[in-house]
C-alpha cells in the first residue's frame, strides 16, 4: 500500500514538473525550434541515388469531399526529372510538404480541364517562381489550355505585380511571370530532355468534356499509365498492355447509388446520377488490368473515396475474382519501380 502511494506521488510529481517546464520559455523555445526544423527539413522523398521510375500520388480524391485528401494529382519522377500530371485543389499543399524541388519539375501536364484537375495551377506558378524557375511555367493540356492559363494570368496579374515589387526583379522577374501553354496532340510524344523517357498522350472519352487525355510513361524499360477521367472505351486497356503500373480513376456505382438514395438535396441526387455515365467503374478498372496483363493497379480519384475499411471493402467488392493486385492510394502513396528490375515497391511518404 505504502509502495503504491510512493509510486502514485512520483508519477504526479513528474507530471507536475513536466507541466511547469512546458510553461518555461526556454523549454518552449527548444521544443518549438525542433518542430520548426522538422517542418523545414520535410521528408525528402525525391532524387535518391537509385535510378527508378517513381509515382507519387499528390492528390488522391475525386471532387466528392474526403477530409485530408487533395484532388487529382500524380507526380512522376524519372531519374532526376519530375513531371506533374494534374493539380487539383490541395495538391500544392502536398507538393510543398513533400519538398518537391521545382527546378527539377520539367512540365505540368493536364489530363482535362475539369476544375478538380487544374485548381492549383496558380500556386504551382508561384512556388516554381520562388524556387528559381528560369522561364514561364510550361503547361501541357488539351485544346483550350491557353484559355485556362490566360484566365489565371489575368486573375493573378495584380498578385504577380505585388510580389515582383516586394521581392525584387532578381528573385521574381516579371519576364518569366505567367505560363507557357502547349496543346497536347493525340499520340504525339511530349518533347523532353530526360534520357530514356517517353511520355505518350492518348485520347480518352470523358464526354461531354471535349478533349481529355490519358498518358503512358516509359522510362528505361519501366512503364506506367495514368487514365485521367474516362469511361471504359478501350483506350486505357490498349495502352496498358503489360505495364508495371496502371493509375486509374474509378467509380463505385454501388456506393454512389446508396448515397443517392439518402441524398438530402435533389441537386445532389441529380449530380450523383449524372456522374455515373462518364467514369470507369471499379469492376471495369479490374477487368482492364486483368485483360491488359497489368502488374499492379493503383486506384486514385475514387468516386466516392472510401473513408473507412468497410467503405473500402464495399468499394472493392466487384474486384473479387477479377483482379487482386491493387491498392487504393492515399495522398503520399509512392510507387517505386527501379530500373533493371521488375519490382514494384509501394510505400507511403507522409
Ligand atoms: Zn476529375
Ligand atoms: Zn473530369
mmCIF file of C-alpha atoms and ligand atoms in Angstrom:
data_model
loop_
_atom_site.group_PDB
_atom_site.id
_atom_site.type_symbol
_atom_site.label_atom_id
_atom_site.label_comp_id
_atom_site.label_asym_id
_atom_site.label_seq_id
_atom_site.Cartn_x
_atom_site.Cartn_y
_atom_site.Cartn_z
ATOM 1 C CA UNK A 1 0.000 0.000 0.000
ATOM 2 C CA UNK A 2 2.821 2.323 1.004
ATOM 3 C CA UNK A 3 4.769 1.420 -2.142
ATOM 4 C CA UNK A 4 1.714 2.187 -4.277
ATOM 5 C CA UNK A 5 1.339 5.588 -2.635
ATOM 6 C CA UNK A 6 5.014 6.396 -3.303
ATOM 7 C CA UNK A 7 4.586 5.319 -6.925
ATOM 8 C CA UNK A 8 1.466 7.450 -7.428
ATOM 9 C CA UNK A 9 3.071 10.509 -5.791
ATOM 10 C CA UNK A 10 6.175 10.113 -8.000
ATOM 11 C CA UNK A 11 4.065 9.934 -11.182
ATOM 12 C CA UNK A 12 2.064 13.011 -10.095
ATOM 13 C CA UNK A 13 5.317 14.857 -9.261
ATOM 14 C CA UNK A 14 6.873 14.043 -12.661
ATOM 15 C CA UNK A 15 3.658 15.148 -14.373
ATOM 16 C CA UNK A 16 3.634 18.461 -12.470
ATOM 17 C CA UNK A 17 7.321 19.114 -13.210
ATOM 18 C CA UNK A 18 6.587 18.449 -16.909
ATOM 19 C CA UNK A 19 3.634 20.816 -16.810
ATOM 20 C CA UNK A 20 5.675 23.587 -15.178
ATOM 21 C CA UNK A 21 8.573 23.041 -17.647
ATOM 22 C CA UNK A 22 6.203 23.383 -20.613
ATOM 23 C CA UNK A 23 5.406 26.876 -19.388
ATOM 24 C CA UNK A 24 9.092 27.834 -19.226
ATOM 25 C CA UNK A 25 10.138 29.934 -22.233
ATOM 26 C CA UNK A 26 13.457 28.152 -22.668
ATOM 27 C CA UNK A 27 11.765 24.719 -22.779
ATOM 28 C CA UNK A 28 9.099 26.070 -25.164
ATOM 29 C CA UNK A 29 11.796 27.576 -27.421
ATOM 30 C CA UNK A 30 13.733 24.316 -27.565
ATOM 31 C CA UNK A 31 10.635 22.267 -28.458
ATOM 32 C CA UNK A 32 9.498 24.859 -30.999
ATOM 33 C CA UNK A 33 12.892 25.012 -32.716
ATOM 34 C CA UNK A 34 12.987 21.237 -33.068
ATOM 35 C CA UNK A 35 9.457 21.296 -34.513
ATOM 36 C CA UNK A 36 10.278 24.072 -36.998
ATOM 37 C CA UNK A 37 13.447 22.261 -38.066
ATOM 38 C CA UNK A 38 11.366 19.151 -38.791
ATOM 39 C CA UNK A 39 8.848 21.192 -40.811
ATOM 40 C CA UNK A 40 11.583 22.792 -42.935
ATOM 41 C CA UNK A 41 13.520 19.548 -43.309
ATOM 42 C CA UNK A 42 10.473 17.863 -44.850
ATOM 43 C CA UNK A 43 10.584 14.259 -45.920
ATOM 44 C CA UNK A 44 12.883 14.477 -48.946
ATOM 45 C CA UNK A 45 11.359 11.612 -50.891
ATOM 46 C CA UNK A 46 12.889 12.777 -54.156
ATOM 47 C CA UNK A 47 16.091 12.420 -56.094
ATOM 48 C CA UNK A 48 17.515 9.375 -54.362
ATOM 49 C CA UNK A 49 20.558 7.671 -55.826
ATOM 50 C CA UNK A 50 18.786 4.665 -57.280
ATOM 51 C CA UNK A 51 17.673 5.100 -60.896
ATOM 52 C CA UNK A 52 13.964 4.418 -60.995
ATOM 53 C CA UNK A 53 10.587 5.393 -62.342
ATOM 54 C CA UNK A 54 8.594 6.727 -59.417
ATOM 55 C CA UNK A 55 4.984 7.713 -58.940
ATOM 56 C CA UNK A 56 3.805 9.802 -56.006
ATOM 57 C CA UNK A 57 0.093 10.422 -55.527
ATOM 58 C CA UNK A 58 -0.070 14.131 -54.692
ATOM 59 C CA UNK A 59 -3.875 14.154 -54.784
ATOM 60 C CA UNK A 60 -5.956 11.009 -54.417
ATOM 61 C CA UNK A 61 -9.564 12.138 -54.258
ATOM 62 C CA UNK A 62 -12.349 12.952 -56.669
ATOM 63 C CA UNK A 63 -14.477 16.105 -56.273
ATOM 64 C CA UNK A 64 -16.661 14.376 -53.663
ATOM 65 C CA UNK A 65 -15.217 15.629 -50.349
ATOM 66 C CA UNK A 66 -12.893 13.419 -48.326
ATOM 67 C CA UNK A 67 -11.065 15.040 -45.395
ATOM 68 C CA UNK A 68 -7.287 15.050 -45.551
ATOM 69 C CA UNK A 69 -7.090 14.303 -49.268
ATOM 70 C CA UNK A 70 -6.339 16.604 -52.192
ATOM 71 C CA UNK A 71 -7.963 16.422 -55.624
ATOM 72 C CA UNK A 72 -6.310 14.713 -58.589
ATOM 73 C CA UNK A 73 -2.529 14.990 -58.834
ATOM 74 C CA UNK A 74 0.058 12.407 -59.896
ATOM 75 C CA UNK A 75 3.775 13.145 -59.757
ATOM 76 C CA UNK A 76 6.095 11.066 -61.909
ATOM 77 C CA UNK A 77 9.837 11.097 -61.337
ATOM 78 C CA UNK A 78 12.102 9.594 -63.990
ATOM 79 C CA UNK A 79 15.685 9.676 -62.794
ATOM 80 C CA UNK A 80 16.152 13.245 -61.550
ATOM 81 C CA UNK A 81 13.372 14.844 -63.579
ATOM 82 C CA UNK A 82 9.830 15.388 -62.373
ATOM 83 C CA UNK A 83 6.588 15.688 -64.324
ATOM 84 C CA UNK A 84 3.298 16.523 -62.623
ATOM 85 C CA UNK A 85 0.008 15.297 -64.062
ATOM 86 C CA UNK A 86 -2.932 17.460 -62.897
ATOM 87 C CA UNK A 87 -3.024 19.885 -59.983
ATOM 88 C CA UNK A 88 -6.357 19.612 -58.188
ATOM 89 C CA UNK A 89 -7.325 21.572 -55.115
ATOM 90 C CA UNK A 90 -4.998 20.864 -52.180
ATOM 91 C CA UNK A 91 -2.312 19.185 -54.260
ATOM 92 C CA UNK A 92 0.107 22.109 -53.967
ATOM 93 C CA UNK A 93 -0.027 21.838 -50.160
ATOM 94 C CA UNK A 94 1.045 18.222 -50.556
ATOM 95 C CA UNK A 95 3.815 19.005 -53.056
ATOM 96 C CA UNK A 96 5.150 21.710 -50.746
ATOM 97 C CA UNK A 97 5.050 19.385 -47.770
ATOM 98 C CA UNK A 98 6.861 16.687 -49.794
ATOM 99 C CA UNK A 99 9.593 19.285 -50.559
ATOM 100 C CA UNK A 100 9.330 18.821 -54.305
ATOM 101 C CA UNK A 101 12.352 20.522 -55.884
ATOM 102 C CA UNK A 102 10.689 22.732 -58.527
ATOM 103 C CA UNK A 103 13.858 23.237 -60.587
ATOM 104 C CA UNK A 104 13.556 19.512 -61.325
ATOM 105 C CA UNK A 105 9.923 19.812 -62.443
ATOM 106 C CA UNK A 106 10.194 19.853 -66.231
ATOM 107 C CA UNK A 107 6.499 20.289 -67.010
ATOM 108 C CA UNK A 108 2.976 20.201 -65.706
ATOM 109 C CA UNK A 109 0.567 18.140 -67.794
ATOM 110 C CA UNK A 110 -3.205 18.472 -67.558
ATOM 111 C CA UNK A 111 -5.394 15.483 -68.478
ATOM 112 C CA UNK A 112 -8.526 17.629 -68.956
ATOM 113 C CA UNK A 113 -9.901 20.914 -67.785
ATOM 114 C CA UNK A 114 -12.360 19.948 -65.063
ATOM 115 C CA UNK A 115 -11.770 22.149 -62.025
ATOM 116 C CA UNK A 116 -10.622 19.235 -59.849
ATOM 117 C CA UNK A 117 -7.614 18.815 -62.179
ATOM 118 C CA UNK A 118 -6.484 22.434 -62.615
ATOM 119 C CA UNK A 119 -7.407 24.351 -59.438
ATOM 120 C CA UNK A 120 -3.872 24.607 -58.009
ATOM 121 C CA UNK A 121 -2.120 25.777 -61.204
ATOM 122 C CA UNK A 122 -1.728 29.325 -59.798
ATOM 123 C CA UNK A 123 0.034 28.014 -56.674
ATOM 124 C CA UNK A 124 2.345 25.876 -58.833
ATOM 125 C CA UNK A 125 3.148 29.055 -60.739
ATOM 126 C CA UNK A 126 4.077 30.878 -57.532
ATOM 127 C CA UNK A 127 6.056 28.039 -55.959
ATOM 128 C CA UNK A 128 8.122 27.410 -59.099
ATOM 129 C CA UNK A 129 8.725 31.171 -59.481
ATOM 130 C CA UNK A 130 10.014 31.429 -55.917
ATOM 131 C CA UNK A 131 12.295 28.412 -56.446
ATOM 132 C CA UNK A 132 14.057 29.995 -59.393
ATOM 133 C CA UNK A 133 12.176 28.906 -62.498
ATOM 134 C CA UNK A 134 14.049 30.318 -65.491
ATOM 135 C CA UNK A 135 11.151 30.597 -67.922
ATOM 136 C CA UNK A 136 7.367 30.776 -67.777
ATOM 137 C CA UNK A 137 5.743 27.615 -66.339
ATOM 138 C CA UNK A 138 5.301 25.019 -69.078
ATOM 139 C CA UNK A 139 1.821 23.519 -69.027
ATOM 140 C CA UNK A 140 0.730 20.838 -71.498
ATOM 141 C CA UNK A 141 -3.010 20.396 -71.839
ATOM 142 C CA UNK A 142 -5.915 19.724 -74.150
ATOM 143 C CA UNK A 143 -7.250 22.182 -76.708
ATOM 144 C CA UNK A 144 -8.155 25.369 -74.829
ATOM 145 C CA UNK A 145 -5.403 25.073 -72.201
ATOM 146 C CA UNK A 146 -4.200 28.521 -73.340
ATOM 147 C CA UNK A 147 -7.553 29.994 -72.271
ATOM 148 C CA UNK A 148 -7.163 28.442 -68.813
ATOM 149 C CA UNK A 149 -3.655 29.842 -68.349
ATOM 150 C CA UNK A 150 -4.617 33.249 -69.785
ATOM 151 C CA UNK A 151 -7.524 33.356 -67.342
ATOM 152 C CA UNK A 152 -5.253 32.576 -64.394
ATOM 153 C CA UNK A 153 -2.734 35.176 -65.612
ATOM 154 C CA UNK A 154 -5.462 37.796 -65.728
ATOM 155 C CA UNK A 155 -6.845 36.864 -62.309
ATOM 156 C CA UNK A 156 -3.359 36.914 -60.770
ATOM 157 C CA UNK A 157 -1.917 39.922 -62.631
ATOM 158 C CA UNK A 158 -2.063 42.133 -59.520
ATOM 159 C CA UNK A 159 -0.535 39.333 -57.419
ATOM 160 C CA UNK A 160 2.409 38.957 -59.861
ATOM 161 C CA UNK A 161 2.982 42.729 -59.660
ATOM 162 C CA UNK A 162 2.817 42.896 -55.853
ATOM 163 C CA UNK A 163 5.254 40.025 -55.415
ATOM 164 C CA UNK A 164 7.661 41.376 -58.009
ATOM 165 C CA UNK A 165 7.681 44.802 -56.352
ATOM 166 C CA UNK A 166 8.082 43.332 -52.876
ATOM 167 C CA UNK A 167 10.829 40.754 -53.545
ATOM 168 C CA UNK A 168 12.562 42.385 -56.499
ATOM 169 C CA UNK A 169 13.468 41.541 -60.078
ATOM 170 C CA UNK A 170 16.339 39.274 -59.118
ATOM 171 C CA UNK A 171 14.087 36.915 -57.226
ATOM 172 C CA UNK A 172 10.766 37.192 -59.054
ATOM 173 C CA UNK A 173 11.356 38.701 -62.510
ATOM 174 C CA UNK A 174 8.216 39.759 -64.369
ATOM 175 C CA UNK A 175 9.767 38.497 -67.627
ATOM 176 C CA UNK A 176 9.011 34.925 -66.583
ATOM 177 C CA UNK A 177 5.708 35.540 -64.794
ATOM 178 C CA UNK A 178 2.917 33.536 -66.380
ATOM 179 C CA UNK A 179 2.504 30.236 -68.189
ATOM 180 C CA UNK A 180 3.684 28.650 -71.413
ATOM 181 C CA UNK A 181 0.651 26.616 -72.533
ATOM 182 C CA UNK A 182 1.220 23.879 -75.119
ATOM 183 C CA UNK A 183 -1.584 21.887 -76.682
ATOM 184 C CA UNK A 184 -1.344 18.110 -76.426
ATOM 185 C CA UNK A 185 -1.971 16.134 -79.603
ATOM 186 C CA UNK A 186 -3.216 12.554 -79.616
ATOM 187 C CA UNK A 187 -0.377 10.048 -79.904
ATOM 188 C CA UNK A 188 2.337 12.670 -80.252
ATOM 189 C CA UNK A 189 5.163 12.282 -77.765
ATOM 190 C CA UNK A 190 5.671 15.127 -75.294
ATOM 191 C CA UNK A 191 9.135 16.527 -76.106
ATOM 192 C CA UNK A 192 11.545 16.189 -73.189
ATOM 193 C CA UNK A 193 15.245 16.104 -72.362
ATOM 194 C CA UNK A 194 15.117 13.323 -69.783
ATOM 195 C CA UNK A 195 17.322 10.487 -71.083
ATOM 196 C CA UNK A 196 15.283 7.317 -71.640
ATOM 197 C CA UNK A 197 11.886 8.919 -71.025
ATOM 198 C CA UNK A 198 8.824 8.820 -73.290
ATOM 199 C CA UNK A 199 5.515 10.463 -72.433
ATOM 200 C CA UNK A 200 2.752 9.454 -74.811
ATOM 201 C CA UNK A 201 -0.676 11.115 -74.543
ATOM 202 C CA UNK A 202 -3.734 9.289 -75.829
ATOM 203 C CA UNK A 203 -7.326 10.458 -76.206
ATOM 204 C CA UNK A 204 -9.901 9.115 -73.741
ATOM 205 C CA UNK A 205 -13.676 9.532 -73.648
ATOM 206 C CA UNK A 206 -14.927 11.771 -70.834
ATOM 207 C CA UNK A 207 -17.888 13.236 -72.739
ATOM 208 C CA UNK A 208 -19.147 15.990 -72.513
ATOM 209 C CA UNK A 209 -15.539 17.037 -71.883
ATOM 210 C CA UNK A 210 -14.492 17.645 -75.487
ATOM 211 C CA UNK A 211 -10.836 16.809 -75.029
ATOM 212 C CA UNK A 212 -9.386 14.509 -72.383
ATOM 213 C CA UNK A 213 -6.164 12.504 -72.273
ATOM 214 C CA UNK A 214 -4.542 9.580 -70.574
ATOM 215 C CA UNK A 215 -0.753 9.159 -70.579
ATOM 216 C CA UNK A 216 1.666 6.275 -70.997
ATOM 217 C CA UNK A 217 5.068 6.966 -69.452
ATOM 218 C CA UNK A 218 8.010 4.712 -70.261
ATOM 219 C CA UNK A 219 11.424 5.055 -68.634
ATOM 220 C CA UNK A 220 14.297 2.660 -69.292
ATOM 221 C CA UNK A 221 12.015 -0.359 -69.505
ATOM 222 C CA UNK A 222 9.611 0.589 -66.686
ATOM 223 C CA UNK A 223 6.092 1.711 -67.539
ATOM 224 C CA UNK A 224 3.085 3.452 -66.046
ATOM 225 C CA UNK A 225 -0.248 4.512 -67.486
ATOM 226 C CA UNK A 226 -2.363 7.306 -65.994
ATOM 227 C CA UNK A 227 -6.005 7.076 -67.031
ATOM 228 C CA UNK A 228 -7.192 10.592 -66.223
ATOM 229 C CA UNK A 229 -11.004 10.685 -66.135
ATOM 230 C CA UNK A 230 -12.639 8.427 -68.712
ATOM 231 C CA UNK A 231 -15.287 5.845 -69.406
ATOM 232 C CA UNK A 232 -14.043 2.388 -70.352
ATOM 233 C CA UNK A 233 -13.716 2.963 -74.088
ATOM 234 C CA UNK A 234 -10.813 0.597 -74.683
ATOM 235 C CA UNK A 235 -8.056 3.248 -74.885
ATOM 236 C CA UNK A 236 -6.607 2.762 -71.418
ATOM 237 C CA UNK A 237 -6.618 -1.002 -71.910
ATOM 238 C CA UNK A 238 -4.879 -0.685 -75.275
ATOM 239 C CA UNK A 239 -2.044 1.456 -73.886
ATOM 240 C CA UNK A 240 -1.760 -0.520 -70.646
ATOM 241 C CA UNK A 241 -0.649 -3.806 -72.225
ATOM 242 C CA UNK A 242 1.914 -5.372 -69.861
ATOM 243 C CA UNK A 243 2.617 -2.125 -67.958
ATOM 244 C CA UNK A 244 4.128 -2.186 -64.485
ATOM 245 C CA UNK A 245 1.568 0.191 -63.031
ATOM 246 C CA UNK A 246 -1.866 1.418 -64.060
ATOM 247 C CA UNK A 247 -3.016 4.501 -62.161
ATOM 248 C CA UNK A 248 -6.760 4.517 -62.772
ATOM 249 C CA UNK A 249 -9.695 6.619 -61.613
ATOM 250 C CA UNK A 250 -12.802 4.596 -60.743
ATOM 251 C CA UNK A 251 -16.396 4.902 -59.628
ATOM 252 C CA UNK A 252 -18.344 2.571 -57.361
ATOM 253 C CA UNK A 253 -21.883 2.534 -58.736
ATOM 254 C CA UNK A 254 -22.948 0.592 -55.635
ATOM 255 C CA UNK A 255 -21.731 3.309 -53.217
ATOM 256 C CA UNK A 256 -22.904 6.197 -55.382
ATOM 257 C CA UNK A 257 -26.389 4.666 -55.645
ATOM 258 C CA UNK A 258 -26.508 4.162 -51.863
ATOM 259 C CA UNK A 259 -25.550 7.838 -51.415
ATOM 260 C CA UNK A 260 -28.147 8.898 -53.982
ATOM 261 C CA UNK A 261 -30.913 7.126 -52.069
ATOM 262 C CA UNK A 262 -30.191 9.194 -48.969
ATOM 263 C CA UNK A 263 -29.114 12.447 -50.652
ATOM 264 C CA UNK A 264 -30.580 15.332 -48.642
ATOM 265 C CA UNK A 265 -30.862 17.661 -51.664
ATOM 266 C CA UNK A 266 -32.406 16.986 -55.084
ATOM 267 C CA UNK A 267 -29.387 18.678 -56.722
ATOM 268 C CA UNK A 268 -27.027 16.186 -55.048
ATOM 269 C CA UNK A 269 -29.264 13.331 -56.147
ATOM 270 C CA UNK A 270 -29.034 14.552 -59.750
ATOM 271 C CA UNK A 271 -25.255 15.026 -59.652
ATOM 272 C CA UNK A 272 -24.786 11.545 -58.183
ATOM 273 C CA UNK A 273 -26.869 10.201 -61.065
ATOM 274 C CA UNK A 274 -25.154 12.249 -63.791
ATOM 275 C CA UNK A 275 -21.569 11.362 -62.823
ATOM 276 C CA UNK A 276 -22.222 7.659 -63.350
ATOM 277 C CA UNK A 277 -22.064 7.914 -67.146
ATOM 278 C CA UNK A 278 -18.571 9.343 -67.618
ATOM 279 C CA UNK A 279 -16.303 7.314 -65.370
ATOM 280 C CA UNK A 280 -14.864 3.810 -65.462
ATOM 281 C CA UNK A 281 -16.395 1.521 -62.846
ATOM 282 C CA UNK A 282 -14.100 -0.189 -60.358
ATOM 283 C CA UNK A 283 -15.055 -3.548 -61.911
ATOM 284 C CA UNK A 284 -14.071 -2.293 -65.358
ATOM 285 C CA UNK A 285 -10.754 -0.985 -63.979
ATOM 286 C CA UNK A 286 -10.105 -4.515 -62.656
ATOM 287 C CA UNK A 287 -11.077 -6.124 -65.965
ATOM 288 C CA UNK A 288 -8.841 -3.705 -67.890
ATOM 289 C CA UNK A 289 -5.931 -4.585 -65.582
ATOM 290 C CA UNK A 290 -6.573 -8.314 -65.940
ATOM 291 C CA UNK A 291 -7.013 -8.249 -69.717
ATOM 292 C CA UNK A 292 -4.046 -5.934 -70.310
ATOM 293 C CA UNK A 293 -1.829 -8.014 -68.008
ATOM 294 C CA UNK A 294 -1.074 -5.018 -65.773
ATOM 295 C CA UNK A 295 1.327 -5.789 -62.931
ATOM 296 C CA UNK A 296 -0.333 -3.513 -60.365
ATOM 297 C CA UNK A 297 -3.449 -1.342 -60.311
ATOM 298 C CA UNK A 298 -3.340 1.857 -58.246
ATOM 299 C CA UNK A 299 -6.749 3.434 -57.761
ATOM 300 C CA UNK A 300 -6.981 7.205 -57.387
ATOM 301 C CA UNK A 301 -9.814 9.703 -57.954
ATOM 302 C CA UNK A 302 -12.161 7.118 -56.420
ATOM 303 C CA UNK A 303 -15.819 8.103 -56.517
ATOM 304 C CA UNK A 304 -16.591 8.240 -53.686
ATOM 305 C CA UNK A 305 -13.238 7.988 -51.917
ATOM 306 C CA UNK A 306 -13.653 5.351 -49.188
ATOM 307 C CA UNK A 307 -13.368 6.878 -45.721
ATOM 308 C CA UNK A 308 -13.023 3.693 -43.706
ATOM 309 C CA UNK A 309 -12.326 -0.031 -44.004
ATOM 310 C CA UNK A 310 -15.964 -1.056 -44.506
ATOM 311 C CA UNK A 311 -16.485 1.519 -47.239
ATOM 312 C CA UNK A 312 -13.215 0.410 -48.854
ATOM 313 C CA UNK A 313 -14.291 -3.246 -48.745
ATOM 314 C CA UNK A 314 -17.613 -2.404 -50.395
ATOM 315 C CA UNK A 315 -15.844 -0.240 -52.996
ATOM 316 C CA UNK A 316 -13.568 -3.125 -53.993
ATOM 317 C CA UNK A 317 -16.175 -5.939 -53.817
ATOM 318 C CA UNK A 318 -16.563 -6.005 -57.626
ATOM 319 C CA UNK A 319 -12.859 -6.893 -57.968
ATOM 320 C CA UNK A 320 -13.226 -10.207 -56.117
ATOM 321 C CA UNK A 321 -12.322 -12.936 -58.610
ATOM 322 C CA UNK A 322 -11.431 -10.323 -61.244
ATOM 323 C CA UNK A 323 -8.102 -8.791 -60.236
ATOM 324 C CA UNK A 324 -6.349 -8.830 -56.897
ATOM 325 C CA UNK A 325 -3.103 -6.891 -57.383
ATOM 326 C CA UNK A 326 -4.465 -3.474 -56.495
ATOM 327 C CA UNK A 327 -4.003 -0.641 -53.984
ATOM 328 C CA UNK A 328 -6.282 2.208 -53.012
ATOM 329 C CA UNK A 329 -3.971 5.215 -52.994
ATOM 330 C CA UNK A 330 -3.877 7.891 -50.338
ATOM 331 C CA UNK A 331 -2.174 11.266 -50.615
ATOM 332 C CA UNK A 332 1.519 10.436 -50.339
ATOM 333 C CA UNK A 333 1.311 6.892 -51.690
ATOM 334 C CA UNK A 334 4.561 6.256 -53.562
ATOM 335 C CA UNK A 335 5.346 3.531 -56.076
ATOM 336 C CA UNK A 336 8.987 2.874 -56.907
ATOM 337 C CA UNK A 337 9.938 0.901 -59.996
ATOM 338 C CA UNK A 338 13.734 0.521 -60.044
ATOM 339 C CA UNK A 339 15.363 0.397 -63.472
ATOM 340 C CA UNK A 340 16.709 -3.038 -64.381
ATOM 341 C CA UNK A 341 14.273 -4.967 -62.198
ATOM 342 C CA UNK A 342 10.613 -5.899 -62.264
ATOM 343 C CA UNK A 343 9.994 -4.797 -58.675
ATOM 344 C CA UNK A 344 7.014 -2.575 -57.853
ATOM 345 C CA UNK A 345 7.573 -1.193 -54.349
ATOM 346 C CA UNK A 346 4.709 0.652 -52.668
ATOM 347 C CA UNK A 347 5.092 2.808 -49.583
ATOM 348 C CA UNK A 348 3.771 5.991 -48.023
ATOM 349 C CA UNK A 349 5.825 9.195 -47.745
ATOM 350 C CA UNK A 350 3.683 11.010 -45.186
HETATM 351 ZN ZN1 LIG B 1 -11.980 14.531 -62.034
HETATM 352 ZN ZN1 LIG B 2 -13.314 15.008 -65.066
#
